[in-house]
Short mmCIF file of C-alpha atoms in Angstrom, two decimals:
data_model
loop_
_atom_site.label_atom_id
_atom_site.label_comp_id
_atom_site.label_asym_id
_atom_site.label_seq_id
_atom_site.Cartn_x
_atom_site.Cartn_y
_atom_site.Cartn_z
CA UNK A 1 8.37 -1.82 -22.01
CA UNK A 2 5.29 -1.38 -23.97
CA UNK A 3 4.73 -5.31 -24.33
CA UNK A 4 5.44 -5.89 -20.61
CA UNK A 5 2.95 -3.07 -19.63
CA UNK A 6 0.33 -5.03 -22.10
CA UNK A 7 1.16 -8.39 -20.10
CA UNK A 8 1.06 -6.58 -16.82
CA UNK A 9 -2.52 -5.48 -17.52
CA UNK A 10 -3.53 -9.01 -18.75
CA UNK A 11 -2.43 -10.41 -15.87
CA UNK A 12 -4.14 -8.38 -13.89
CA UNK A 13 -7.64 -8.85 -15.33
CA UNK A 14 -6.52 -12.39 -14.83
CA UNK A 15 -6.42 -12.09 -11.27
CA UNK A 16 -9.58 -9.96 -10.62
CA UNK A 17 -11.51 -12.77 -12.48
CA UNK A 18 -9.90 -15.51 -10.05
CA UNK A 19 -10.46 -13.35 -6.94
CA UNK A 20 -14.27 -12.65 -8.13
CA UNK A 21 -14.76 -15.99 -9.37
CA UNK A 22 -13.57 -17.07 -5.62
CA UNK A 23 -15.84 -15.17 -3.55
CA UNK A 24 -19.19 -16.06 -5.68
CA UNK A 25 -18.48 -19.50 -4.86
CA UNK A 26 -17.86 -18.80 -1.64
CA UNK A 27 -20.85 -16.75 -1.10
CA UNK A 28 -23.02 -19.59 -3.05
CA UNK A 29 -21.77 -21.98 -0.93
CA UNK A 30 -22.74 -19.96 2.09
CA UNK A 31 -26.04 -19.78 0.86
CA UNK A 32 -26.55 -23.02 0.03
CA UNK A 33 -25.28 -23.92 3.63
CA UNK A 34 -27.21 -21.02 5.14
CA UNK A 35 -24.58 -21.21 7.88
CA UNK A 36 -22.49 -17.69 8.27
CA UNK A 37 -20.78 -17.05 11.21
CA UNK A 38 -21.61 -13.72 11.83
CA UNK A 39 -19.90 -13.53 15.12
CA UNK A 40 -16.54 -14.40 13.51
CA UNK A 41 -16.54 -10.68 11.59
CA UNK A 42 -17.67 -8.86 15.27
CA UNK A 43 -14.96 -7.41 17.70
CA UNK A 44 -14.87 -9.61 20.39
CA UNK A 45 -16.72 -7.95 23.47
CA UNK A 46 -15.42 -6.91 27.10
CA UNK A 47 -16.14 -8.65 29.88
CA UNK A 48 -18.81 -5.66 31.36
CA UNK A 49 -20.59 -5.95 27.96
CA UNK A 50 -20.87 -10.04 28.21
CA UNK A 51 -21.82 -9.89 32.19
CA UNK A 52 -24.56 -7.43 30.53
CA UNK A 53 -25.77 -9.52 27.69
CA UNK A 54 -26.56 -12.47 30.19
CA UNK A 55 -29.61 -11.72 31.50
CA UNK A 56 -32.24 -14.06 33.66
CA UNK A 57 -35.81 -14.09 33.73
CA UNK A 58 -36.05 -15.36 37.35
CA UNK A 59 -40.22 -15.42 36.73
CA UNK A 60 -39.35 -18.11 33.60
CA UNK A 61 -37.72 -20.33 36.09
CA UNK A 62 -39.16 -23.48 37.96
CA UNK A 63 -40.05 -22.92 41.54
CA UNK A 64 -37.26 -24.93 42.32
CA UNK A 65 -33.99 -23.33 40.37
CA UNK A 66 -35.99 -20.26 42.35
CA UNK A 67 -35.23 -21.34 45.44
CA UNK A 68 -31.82 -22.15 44.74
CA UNK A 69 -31.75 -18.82 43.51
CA UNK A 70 -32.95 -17.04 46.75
CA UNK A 71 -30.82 -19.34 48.87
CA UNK A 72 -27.60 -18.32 46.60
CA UNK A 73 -28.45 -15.22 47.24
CA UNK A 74 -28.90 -15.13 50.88
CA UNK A 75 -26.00 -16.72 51.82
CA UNK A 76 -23.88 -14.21 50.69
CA UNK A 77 -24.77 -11.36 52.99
CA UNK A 78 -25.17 -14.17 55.54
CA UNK A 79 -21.52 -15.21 54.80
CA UNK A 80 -20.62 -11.30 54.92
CA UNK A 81 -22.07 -10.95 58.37
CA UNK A 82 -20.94 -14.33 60.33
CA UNK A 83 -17.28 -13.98 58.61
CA UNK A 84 -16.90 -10.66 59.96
CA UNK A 85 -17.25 -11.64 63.70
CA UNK A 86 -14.00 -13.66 63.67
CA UNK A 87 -11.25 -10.70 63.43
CA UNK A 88 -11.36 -7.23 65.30
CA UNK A 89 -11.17 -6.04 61.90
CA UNK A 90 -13.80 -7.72 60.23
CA UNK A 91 -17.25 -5.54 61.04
CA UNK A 92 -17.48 -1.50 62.62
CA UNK A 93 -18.71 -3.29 65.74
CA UNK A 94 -15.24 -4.77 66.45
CA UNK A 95 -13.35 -1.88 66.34
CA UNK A 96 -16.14 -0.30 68.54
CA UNK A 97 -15.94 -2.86 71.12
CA UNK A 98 -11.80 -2.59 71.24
CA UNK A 99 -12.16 1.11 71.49
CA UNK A 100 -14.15 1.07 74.24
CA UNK A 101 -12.23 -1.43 76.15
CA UNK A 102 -9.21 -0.25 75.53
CA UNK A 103 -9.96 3.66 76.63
CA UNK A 104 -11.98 1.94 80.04
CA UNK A 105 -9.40 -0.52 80.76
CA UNK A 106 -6.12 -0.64 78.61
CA UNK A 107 -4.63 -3.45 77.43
CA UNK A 108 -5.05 -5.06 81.03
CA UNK A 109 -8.33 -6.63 79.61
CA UNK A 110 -6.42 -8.64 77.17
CA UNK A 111 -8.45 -8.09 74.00
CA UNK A 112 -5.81 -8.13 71.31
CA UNK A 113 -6.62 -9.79 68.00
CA UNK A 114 -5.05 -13.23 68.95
CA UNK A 115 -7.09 -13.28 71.77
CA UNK A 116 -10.33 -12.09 69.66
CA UNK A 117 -9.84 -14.66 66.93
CA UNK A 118 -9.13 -17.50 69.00
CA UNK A 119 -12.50 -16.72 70.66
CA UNK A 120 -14.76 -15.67 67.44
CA UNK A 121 -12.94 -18.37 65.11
CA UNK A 122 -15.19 -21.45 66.36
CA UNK A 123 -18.05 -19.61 66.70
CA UNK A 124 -17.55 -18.02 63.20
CA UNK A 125 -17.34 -21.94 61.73
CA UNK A 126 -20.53 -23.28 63.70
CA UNK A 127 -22.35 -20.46 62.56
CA UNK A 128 -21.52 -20.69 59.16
CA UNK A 129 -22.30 -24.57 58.93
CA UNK A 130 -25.76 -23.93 60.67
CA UNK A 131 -26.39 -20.90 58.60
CA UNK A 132 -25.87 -23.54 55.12
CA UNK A 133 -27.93 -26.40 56.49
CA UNK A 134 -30.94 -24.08 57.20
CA UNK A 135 -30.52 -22.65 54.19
CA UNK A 136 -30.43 -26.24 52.65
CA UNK A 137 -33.78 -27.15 54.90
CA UNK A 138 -35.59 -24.01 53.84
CA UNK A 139 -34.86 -23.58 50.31
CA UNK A 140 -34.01 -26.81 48.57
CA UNK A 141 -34.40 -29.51 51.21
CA UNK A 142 -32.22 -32.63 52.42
CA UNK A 143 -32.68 -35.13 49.58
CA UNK A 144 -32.88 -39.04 50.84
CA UNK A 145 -30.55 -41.77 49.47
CA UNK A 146 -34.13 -43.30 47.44
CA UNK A 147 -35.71 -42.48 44.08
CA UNK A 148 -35.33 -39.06 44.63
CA UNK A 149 -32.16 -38.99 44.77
CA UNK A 150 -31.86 -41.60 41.80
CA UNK A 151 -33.47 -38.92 39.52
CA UNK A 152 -31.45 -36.07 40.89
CA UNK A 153 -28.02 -37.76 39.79
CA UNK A 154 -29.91 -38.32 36.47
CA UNK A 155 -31.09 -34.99 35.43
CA UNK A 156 -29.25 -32.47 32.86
CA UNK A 157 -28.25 -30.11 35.74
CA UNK A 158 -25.78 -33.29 36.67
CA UNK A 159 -24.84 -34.18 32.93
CA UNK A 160 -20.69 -34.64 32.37
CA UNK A 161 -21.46 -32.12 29.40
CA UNK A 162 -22.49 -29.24 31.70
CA UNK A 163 -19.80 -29.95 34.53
CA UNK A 164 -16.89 -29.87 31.43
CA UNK A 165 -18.79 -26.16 30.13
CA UNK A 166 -18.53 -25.05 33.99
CA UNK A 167 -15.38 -26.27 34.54
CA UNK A 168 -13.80 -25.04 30.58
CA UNK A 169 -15.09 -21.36 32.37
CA UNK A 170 -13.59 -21.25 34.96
CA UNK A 171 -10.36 -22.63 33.93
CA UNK A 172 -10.43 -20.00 31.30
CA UNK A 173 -10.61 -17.27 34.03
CA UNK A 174 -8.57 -18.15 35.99
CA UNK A 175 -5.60 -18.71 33.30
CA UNK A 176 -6.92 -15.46 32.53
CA UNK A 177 -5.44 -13.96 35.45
CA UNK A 178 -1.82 -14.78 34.51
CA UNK A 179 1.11 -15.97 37.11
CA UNK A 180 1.21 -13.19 40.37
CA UNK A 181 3.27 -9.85 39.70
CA UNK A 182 5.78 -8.70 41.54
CA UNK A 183 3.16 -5.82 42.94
CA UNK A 184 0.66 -8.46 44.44
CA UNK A 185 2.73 -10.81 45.98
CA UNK A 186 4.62 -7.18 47.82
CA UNK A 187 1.08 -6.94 48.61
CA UNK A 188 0.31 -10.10 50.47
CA UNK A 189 3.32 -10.12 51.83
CA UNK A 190 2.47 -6.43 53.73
CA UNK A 191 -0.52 -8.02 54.69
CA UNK A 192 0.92 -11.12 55.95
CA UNK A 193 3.43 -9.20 58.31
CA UNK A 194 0.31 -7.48 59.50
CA UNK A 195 -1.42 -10.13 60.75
CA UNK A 196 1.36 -11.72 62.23
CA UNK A 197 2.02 -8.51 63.90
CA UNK A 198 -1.35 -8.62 65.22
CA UNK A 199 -1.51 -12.17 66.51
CA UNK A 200 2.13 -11.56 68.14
CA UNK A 201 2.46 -8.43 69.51
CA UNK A 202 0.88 -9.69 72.87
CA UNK A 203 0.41 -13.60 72.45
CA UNK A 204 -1.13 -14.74 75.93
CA UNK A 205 -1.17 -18.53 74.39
CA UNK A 206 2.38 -18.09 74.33
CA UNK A 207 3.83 -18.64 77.84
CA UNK A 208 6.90 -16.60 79.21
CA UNK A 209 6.56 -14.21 75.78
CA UNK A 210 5.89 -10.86 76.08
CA UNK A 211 5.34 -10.56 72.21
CA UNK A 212 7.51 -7.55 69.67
CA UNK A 213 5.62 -5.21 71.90
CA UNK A 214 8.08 -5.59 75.34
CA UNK A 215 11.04 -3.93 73.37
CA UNK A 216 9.63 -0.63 73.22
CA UNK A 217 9.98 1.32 76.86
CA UNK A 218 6.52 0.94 77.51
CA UNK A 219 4.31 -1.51 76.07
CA UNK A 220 1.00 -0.17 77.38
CA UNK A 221 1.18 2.44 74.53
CA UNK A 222 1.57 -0.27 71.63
CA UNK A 223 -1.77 -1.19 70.29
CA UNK A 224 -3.05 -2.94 66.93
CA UNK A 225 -3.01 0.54 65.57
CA UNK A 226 0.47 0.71 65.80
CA UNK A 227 1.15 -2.61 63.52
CA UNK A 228 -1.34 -0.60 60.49
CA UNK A 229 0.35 2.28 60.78
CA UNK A 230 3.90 0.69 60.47
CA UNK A 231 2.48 -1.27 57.78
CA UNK A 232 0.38 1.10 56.09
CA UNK A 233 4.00 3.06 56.32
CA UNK A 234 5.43 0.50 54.73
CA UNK A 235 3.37 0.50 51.45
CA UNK A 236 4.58 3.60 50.42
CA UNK A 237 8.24 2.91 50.48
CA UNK A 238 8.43 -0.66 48.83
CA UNK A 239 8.48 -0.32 45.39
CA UNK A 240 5.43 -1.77 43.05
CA UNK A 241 8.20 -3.17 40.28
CA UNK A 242 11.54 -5.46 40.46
CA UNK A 243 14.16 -2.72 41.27
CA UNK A 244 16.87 -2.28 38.69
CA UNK A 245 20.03 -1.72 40.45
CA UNK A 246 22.68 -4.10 41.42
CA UNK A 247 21.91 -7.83 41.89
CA UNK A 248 18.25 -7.17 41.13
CA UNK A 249 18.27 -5.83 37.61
CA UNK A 250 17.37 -7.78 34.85
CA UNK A 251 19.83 -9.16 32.16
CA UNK A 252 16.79 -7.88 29.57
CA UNK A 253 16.48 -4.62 31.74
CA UNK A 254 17.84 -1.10 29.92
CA UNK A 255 15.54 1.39 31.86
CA UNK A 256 17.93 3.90 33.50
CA UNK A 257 19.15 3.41 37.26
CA UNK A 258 16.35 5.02 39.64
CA UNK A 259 13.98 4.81 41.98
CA UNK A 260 10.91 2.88 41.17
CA UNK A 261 7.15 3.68 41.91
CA UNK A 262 5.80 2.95 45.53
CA UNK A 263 3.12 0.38 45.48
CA UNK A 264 1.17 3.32 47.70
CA UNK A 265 0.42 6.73 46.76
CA UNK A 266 -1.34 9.77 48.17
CA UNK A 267 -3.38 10.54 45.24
CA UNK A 268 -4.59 6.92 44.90
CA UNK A 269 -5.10 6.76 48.62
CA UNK A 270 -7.29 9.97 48.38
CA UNK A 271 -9.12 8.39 45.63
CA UNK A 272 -9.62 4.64 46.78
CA UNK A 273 -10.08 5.18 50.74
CA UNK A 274 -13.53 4.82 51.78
CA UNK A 275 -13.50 7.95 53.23
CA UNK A 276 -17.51 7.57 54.39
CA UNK A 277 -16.69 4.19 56.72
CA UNK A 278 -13.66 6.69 58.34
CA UNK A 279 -16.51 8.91 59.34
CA UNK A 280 -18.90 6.51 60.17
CA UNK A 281 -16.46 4.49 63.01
CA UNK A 282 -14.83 7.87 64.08
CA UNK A 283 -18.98 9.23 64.84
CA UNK A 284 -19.56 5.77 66.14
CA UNK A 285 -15.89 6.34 68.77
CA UNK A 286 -17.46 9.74 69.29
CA UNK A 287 -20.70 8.57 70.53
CA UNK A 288 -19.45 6.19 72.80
CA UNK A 289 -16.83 8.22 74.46
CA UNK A 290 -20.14 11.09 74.54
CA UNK A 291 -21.99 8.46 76.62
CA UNK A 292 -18.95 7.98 78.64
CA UNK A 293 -18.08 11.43 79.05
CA UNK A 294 -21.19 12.67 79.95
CA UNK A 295 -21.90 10.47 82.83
CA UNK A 296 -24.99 8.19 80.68
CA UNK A 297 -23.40 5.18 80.80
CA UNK A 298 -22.69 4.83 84.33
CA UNK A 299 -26.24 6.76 85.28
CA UNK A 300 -27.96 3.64 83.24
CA UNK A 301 -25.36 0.84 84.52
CA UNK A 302 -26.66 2.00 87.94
CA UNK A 303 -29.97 1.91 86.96
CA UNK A 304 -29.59 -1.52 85.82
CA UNK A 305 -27.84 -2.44 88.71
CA UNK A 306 -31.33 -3.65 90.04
CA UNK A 307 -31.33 -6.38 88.16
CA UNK A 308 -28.72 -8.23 90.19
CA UNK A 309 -31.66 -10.43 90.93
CA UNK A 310 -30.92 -12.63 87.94
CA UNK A 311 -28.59 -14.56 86.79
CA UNK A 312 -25.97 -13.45 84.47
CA UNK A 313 -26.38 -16.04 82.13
CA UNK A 314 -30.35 -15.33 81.69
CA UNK A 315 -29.06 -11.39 81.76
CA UNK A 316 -26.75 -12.37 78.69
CA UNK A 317 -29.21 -13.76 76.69
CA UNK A 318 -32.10 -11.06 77.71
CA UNK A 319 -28.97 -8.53 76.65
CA UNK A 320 -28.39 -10.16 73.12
CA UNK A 321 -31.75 -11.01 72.18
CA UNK A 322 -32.70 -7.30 72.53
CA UNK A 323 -29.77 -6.08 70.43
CA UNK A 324 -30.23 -8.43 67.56
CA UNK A 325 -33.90 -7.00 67.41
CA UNK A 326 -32.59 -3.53 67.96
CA UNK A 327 -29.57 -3.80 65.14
CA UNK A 328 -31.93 -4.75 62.46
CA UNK A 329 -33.57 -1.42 62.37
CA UNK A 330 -30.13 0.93 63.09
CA UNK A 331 -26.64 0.97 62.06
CA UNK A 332 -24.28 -1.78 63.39
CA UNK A 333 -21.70 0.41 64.37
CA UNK A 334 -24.12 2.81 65.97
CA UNK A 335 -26.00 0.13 68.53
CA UNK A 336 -22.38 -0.88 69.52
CA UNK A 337 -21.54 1.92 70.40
CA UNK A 338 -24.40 2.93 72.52
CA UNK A 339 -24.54 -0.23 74.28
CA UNK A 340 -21.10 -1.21 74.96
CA UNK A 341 -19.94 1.76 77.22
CA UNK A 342 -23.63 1.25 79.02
CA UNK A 343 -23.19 -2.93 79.36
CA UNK A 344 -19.54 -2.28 81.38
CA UNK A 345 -21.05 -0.45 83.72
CA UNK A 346 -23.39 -2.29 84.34
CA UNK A 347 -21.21 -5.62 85.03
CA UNK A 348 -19.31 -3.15 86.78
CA UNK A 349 -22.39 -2.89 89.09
CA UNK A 350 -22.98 -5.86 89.42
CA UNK A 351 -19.66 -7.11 90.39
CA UNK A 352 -18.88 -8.95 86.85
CA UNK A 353 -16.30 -9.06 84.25
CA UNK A 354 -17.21 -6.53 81.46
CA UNK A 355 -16.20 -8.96 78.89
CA UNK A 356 -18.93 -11.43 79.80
CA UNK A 357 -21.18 -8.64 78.73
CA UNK A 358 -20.03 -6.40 76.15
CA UNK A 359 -18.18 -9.43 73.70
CA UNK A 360 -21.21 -10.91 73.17
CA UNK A 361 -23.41 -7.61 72.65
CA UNK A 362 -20.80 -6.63 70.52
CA UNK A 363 -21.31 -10.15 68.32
CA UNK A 364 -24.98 -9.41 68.73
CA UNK A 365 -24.69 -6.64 66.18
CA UNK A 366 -24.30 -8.76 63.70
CA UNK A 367 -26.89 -10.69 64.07
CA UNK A 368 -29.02 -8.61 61.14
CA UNK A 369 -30.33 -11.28 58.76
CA UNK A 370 -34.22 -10.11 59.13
CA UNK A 371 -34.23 -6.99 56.82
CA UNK A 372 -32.62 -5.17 53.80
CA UNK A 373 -32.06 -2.07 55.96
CA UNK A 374 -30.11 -3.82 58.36
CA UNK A 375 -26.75 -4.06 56.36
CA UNK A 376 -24.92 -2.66 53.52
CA UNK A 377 -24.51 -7.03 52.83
CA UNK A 378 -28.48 -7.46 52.71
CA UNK A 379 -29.27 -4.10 50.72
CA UNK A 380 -27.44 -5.59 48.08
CA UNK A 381 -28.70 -9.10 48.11
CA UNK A 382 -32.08 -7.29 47.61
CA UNK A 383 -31.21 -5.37 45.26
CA UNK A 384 -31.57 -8.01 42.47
CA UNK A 385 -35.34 -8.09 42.75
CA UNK A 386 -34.99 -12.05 43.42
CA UNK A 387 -35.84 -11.74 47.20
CA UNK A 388 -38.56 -10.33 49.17
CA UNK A 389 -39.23 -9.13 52.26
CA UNK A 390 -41.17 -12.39 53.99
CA UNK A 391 -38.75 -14.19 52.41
CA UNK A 392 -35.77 -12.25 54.37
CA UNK A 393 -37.68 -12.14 57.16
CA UNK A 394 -38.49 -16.18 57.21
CA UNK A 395 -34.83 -16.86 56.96
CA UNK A 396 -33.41 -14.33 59.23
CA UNK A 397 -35.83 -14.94 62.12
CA UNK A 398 -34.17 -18.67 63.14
CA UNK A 399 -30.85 -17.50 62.39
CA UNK A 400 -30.91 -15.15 64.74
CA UNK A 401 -32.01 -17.39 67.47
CA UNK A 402 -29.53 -19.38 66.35
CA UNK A 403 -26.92 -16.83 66.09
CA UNK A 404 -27.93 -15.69 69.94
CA UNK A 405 -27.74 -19.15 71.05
CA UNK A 406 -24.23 -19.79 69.58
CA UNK A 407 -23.15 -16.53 71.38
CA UNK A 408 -24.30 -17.46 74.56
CA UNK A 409 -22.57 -20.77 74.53
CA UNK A 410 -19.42 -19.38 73.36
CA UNK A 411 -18.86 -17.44 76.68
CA UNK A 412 -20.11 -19.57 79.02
CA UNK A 413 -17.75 -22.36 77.57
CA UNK A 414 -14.76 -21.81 76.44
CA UNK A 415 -15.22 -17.91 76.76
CA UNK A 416 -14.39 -19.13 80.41
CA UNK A 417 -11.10 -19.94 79.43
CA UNK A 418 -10.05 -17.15 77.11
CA UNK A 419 -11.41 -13.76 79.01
CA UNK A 420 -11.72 -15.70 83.07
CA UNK A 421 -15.20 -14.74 82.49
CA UNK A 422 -16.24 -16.25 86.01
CA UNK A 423 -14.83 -13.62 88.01
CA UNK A 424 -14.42 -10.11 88.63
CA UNK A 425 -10.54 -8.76 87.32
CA UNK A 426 -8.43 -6.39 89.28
CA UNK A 427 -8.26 -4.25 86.13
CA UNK A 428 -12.24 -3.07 86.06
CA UNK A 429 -11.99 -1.83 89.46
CA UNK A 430 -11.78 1.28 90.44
CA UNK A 431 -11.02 3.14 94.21
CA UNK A 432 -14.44 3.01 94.74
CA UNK A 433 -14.99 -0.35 93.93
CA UNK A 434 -15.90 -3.19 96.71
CA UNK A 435 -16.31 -6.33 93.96
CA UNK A 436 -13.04 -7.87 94.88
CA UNK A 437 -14.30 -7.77 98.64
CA UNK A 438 -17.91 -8.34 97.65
CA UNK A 439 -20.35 -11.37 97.04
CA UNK A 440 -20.33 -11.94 93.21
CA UNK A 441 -22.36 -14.15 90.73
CA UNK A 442 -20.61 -16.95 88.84
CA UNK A 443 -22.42 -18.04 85.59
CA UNK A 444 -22.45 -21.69 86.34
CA UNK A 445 -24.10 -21.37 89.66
CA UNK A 446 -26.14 -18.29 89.07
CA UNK A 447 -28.41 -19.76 91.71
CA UNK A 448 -26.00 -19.25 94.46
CA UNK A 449 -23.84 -16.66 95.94
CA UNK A 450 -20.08 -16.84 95.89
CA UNK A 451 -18.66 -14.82 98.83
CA UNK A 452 -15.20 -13.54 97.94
CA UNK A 453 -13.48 -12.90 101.20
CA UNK A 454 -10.81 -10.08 101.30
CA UNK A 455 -7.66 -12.48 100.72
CA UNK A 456 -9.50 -13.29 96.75
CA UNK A 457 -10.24 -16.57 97.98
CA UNK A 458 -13.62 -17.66 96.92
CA UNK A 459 -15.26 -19.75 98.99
CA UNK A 460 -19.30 -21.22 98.87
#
C-alpha cells in the first residue's frame, strides 16, 4: 500500500508537469500569434443587449445612405396610415364612421366589412404604390438604365458577399422561430373564422344569400360586434396545448387526464388590453352621439344646406381637403367623430346619399403625413432623431393631395357601384323628408338638375 501510495504521488507530479507544460505552450503560442478570441470565453448576449450594442451615427453617413435612411423611415408610419383605411378595423376612424351609420341608419346602409374592404382595398394599393414612388423621387431618385446605373450594380452595397451576410441573418431568425405551436396556429385559426365571419355575415356580392346572419329571428340586431364577441368567446374555451384525452393524447404523453389551459385569460386580458384606445373610441362614440343628441349636427347640416349651390363633387373635395388639414393638428378619432354625424346631415339637406359624404371624410382622417403630432405612427418615426420637421412636412404635403385625390376618385367611380352613391336611398329619409319627391344633384352632372318625380323615376 505504501509503494502504491509512493507511485500514486509520482504520477501525479507527472501529470501537473504535462498539464503546466501544456498551457505555457499554449499561452506562448497565443502570444506569438497575438490572436485570442476573447469573445469565445464571454456568455453569449440576448438579443435586447445586441439590438443595443448596434448603434448608428446617422451624422457619419453620406448624404445619400441619409436619405435612404429618412425614406425607410417614413414609409413606415406612411404604411401604418394607408394600410389602415382598407378594413373597418384598421384605424379609430373606421369604427367611428360604422358607429355613426349604423345608430342613424342601421344596417339598411349596407356598410358591413365586405362591403368596406371591397371599397378601401384598391384605394389602399394605389395609395401605397404612389406613396413608394414619391418616396423613391424625393429621397433617392429614379436611376436611368446608363452609367449610373452601371456603377450602382458595381458598388459594395450590391456585392454577393453582403447579400449572403443579409440573407445568413435572416435565415438564422427565422429558423430561430421554430415550426408553429399548437397555441398559434389555434390562434390564426380564431382569427381566420373572424374575418370570414365578417366578410359573410351580410355578403351583398353574393346574390340570393342572406349571409349566417338570416338564421337568427332578426337579423337587424346582428352586427360585426357580434362575430368579436363570439370569437373573443371563443378564446377562452379552446385550449392553448394538444388535449390529452382520448384520440388526442400523445403516445409520449403521462400528464394526468384534465383540462388544459385556455389560450385566453382574464388576468392576461387585464394586463395586455390597451385599455387607453377602449377609452379613447368609447369618448370618440360619446362625442358623436353628444353632437347628435344635442341637436348640433343637424343645426350645422342646415346651416350648410346653403351650399346646395355647388356641386357635390367640388363639395367632396372642399370637405376632404379641410379635414386632412384639420386631422394633422387633432386626434384621428376625434375629427371623425365631429364631422361625420355633421356631414349626414348635411347630404341629408341636400338631398344626397350620406355615404358620398361621410366615407370619404372618414378616409380623410388619415390623411396625417405632415407632422409628428398627427399620429401615434409619425411620433415614433420621429422619435429616432433621423427626421425633421421640413423634412415631414415636404413629404407629407403631396401625399396628401394625393391621398385627397385618390379619395375623391374612389367614390365617384366605382364608389358608384358599391354604396349607389348617385342617388338619394329610402333608408336616410325620414317623415319629414321630401328628397325622394325632390330635385336632387347627381355627381356626374353636377351642372344640371335631376327632377325625381313621385313614382322614383328620374327623368332630365
Amino acid at each position: 500500500m505504501k509503494g502504491n501510495g509512493t507511485q500514486t504521488e509520482d504520477t501525479s507530479e507527472d501529470v501537473e508537469e504535462v498539464v503546466t507544460s501544456s498551457v505555457d505552450v499554449r499561452l506562448t503560442e497565443k502570444d506569438d500569434n497575438d490572436e485570442v478570441n476573447i469573445e469565445d470565453e464571454k456568455e453569449p448576449k440576448s438579443d435586447e443587449e445586441e439590438a443595443a450594442a448596434v448603434i448608428i451615427d446617422f451624422k457619419s453617413l453620406c448624404s445619400e445612405d441619409q436619405a435612404l435612411s429618412k425614406a425607410l423611415l417614413l414609409c413606415i408610419p406612411y404604411a401604418a396610415n394607408i394600410g389602415g383605411t382598407a378594413t373597418l378595423t384598421g384605424t379609430g376612424p373606421n369604427l367611428v364612421a360604422q358607429s355613426v351609420i349604423d345608430d342613424l341608419y342601421g344596417n339598411a346602409a349596407g356598410v358591413t366589412f365586405a362591403s368596406w374592404l371591397a371599397y378601401c382595398l384598391p384605394g389602399m394599393i394605389i395609395l401605397e404604390i404612389l406613396a413608394w414612388l414619391w418616396l423613391q423621387f424625393l429621397f433617392i431618385g429614379f436611376r436611368g438604365c446608363g452609367k449610373e446605373c452601371c456603377e450602382c450594380l458595381r458598388c459594395n452595397c450590391n456585392s454577393g458577399e453582403d447579400q449572403k451576410s443579409a440573407n445568413d441573418v435572416l435565415r438564422k431568425q427565422y429558423d430561430d422561430l421554430g415550426p408553429i405551436r399548437w397555441a398559434e396556429g389555434a390562434v390564426f385559426g380564431h382569427f381566420l373564422l373572424l374575418v370570414l365571419m365578417w366578410i359573410f355575415r351580410e355578403p351583398s356580392f353574393i346574390p340570393g344569400f342572406g349571409g349566417w346572419s338570416a338564421i337568427f329571428p332578426e337579423p337587424e340586431y346582428v352586427t360585426d360586434a357580434t362575430a368579436a364577441i363570439f370569437v373573443c368567446f371563443l378564446l377562452y374555451v379552446f385550449p392553448a396545448d394538444v388535449p390529452n384525452f382520448l384520440c388526442c393524447r400523445k403516445n409520449n404523453d403521462e400528464s394526468p387526464v384534465g383540462p388544459r389551459k385556455a389560450l385566453l385569460d382574464w388576468k392576461i386580458t387585464q394586463k395586455k388590453l390597451a385599455w387607453n384606445i377602449i377609452l379613447l373610441l368609447g369618448g370618440g362614440f360619446a362625442l358623436a352621439d353628444g353632437c347628435e343628441k344635442s341637436g348640433l349636427s343637424a343645426w350645422m347640416g342646415e346651416k350648410f344646406a346653403t351650399l346646395d349651390g355647388i356641386p357635390p363633387w367640388a363639395l367632396l373635395l372642399i370637405i376632404t381637403v379641410v379635414i386632412a388639414m384639420f386631422t394633422e393638428f387633432t386626434s384621428n378619432v376625434s375629427t371623425a367623430s365631429i364631422f361625420a354625424p355633421i356631414l349626414a346631415e348635411l347630404a341629408e339637406a341636400l338631398c344626397e346619399n350620406p355615404l358620398y359624404f361621410v366615407i370619404p371624410s372618414i378616409l380623410a382622417c388619415s390623411l396625417a403625413f405632415m407632422l409628428p403630432v398627427a399620429t401615434p405612427p409619425n411620433a415614433i418615426a420621429f422619435s429616432y432623431g433621423q427626421l425633421t420637421i421640413p423634412d415631414m412636412a415636404k413629404a407629407g404635403a403631396m401625399m396628401n393631395v394625393i391621398g385627397i385625390i385618390v379619395i375623391n376618385l374612389m367614390m365617384n367611380t366605382y364608389g358608384i357601384l358599391i354604396f349607389d352613391s348617385r342617388n338619394f336611398p329610402a333608408w336616410a329619409a325620414d317623415e319629414s323628408s321630401t328628397c325622394l319627391t325632390e330635385s336632387t344633384f347627381f355627381p356626374s352632372t353636377a351642372h344640371m338638375y335631376m327632377t325625381a318625380p313621385s313614382n322614383g323615376t328620374c327623368v332630365c
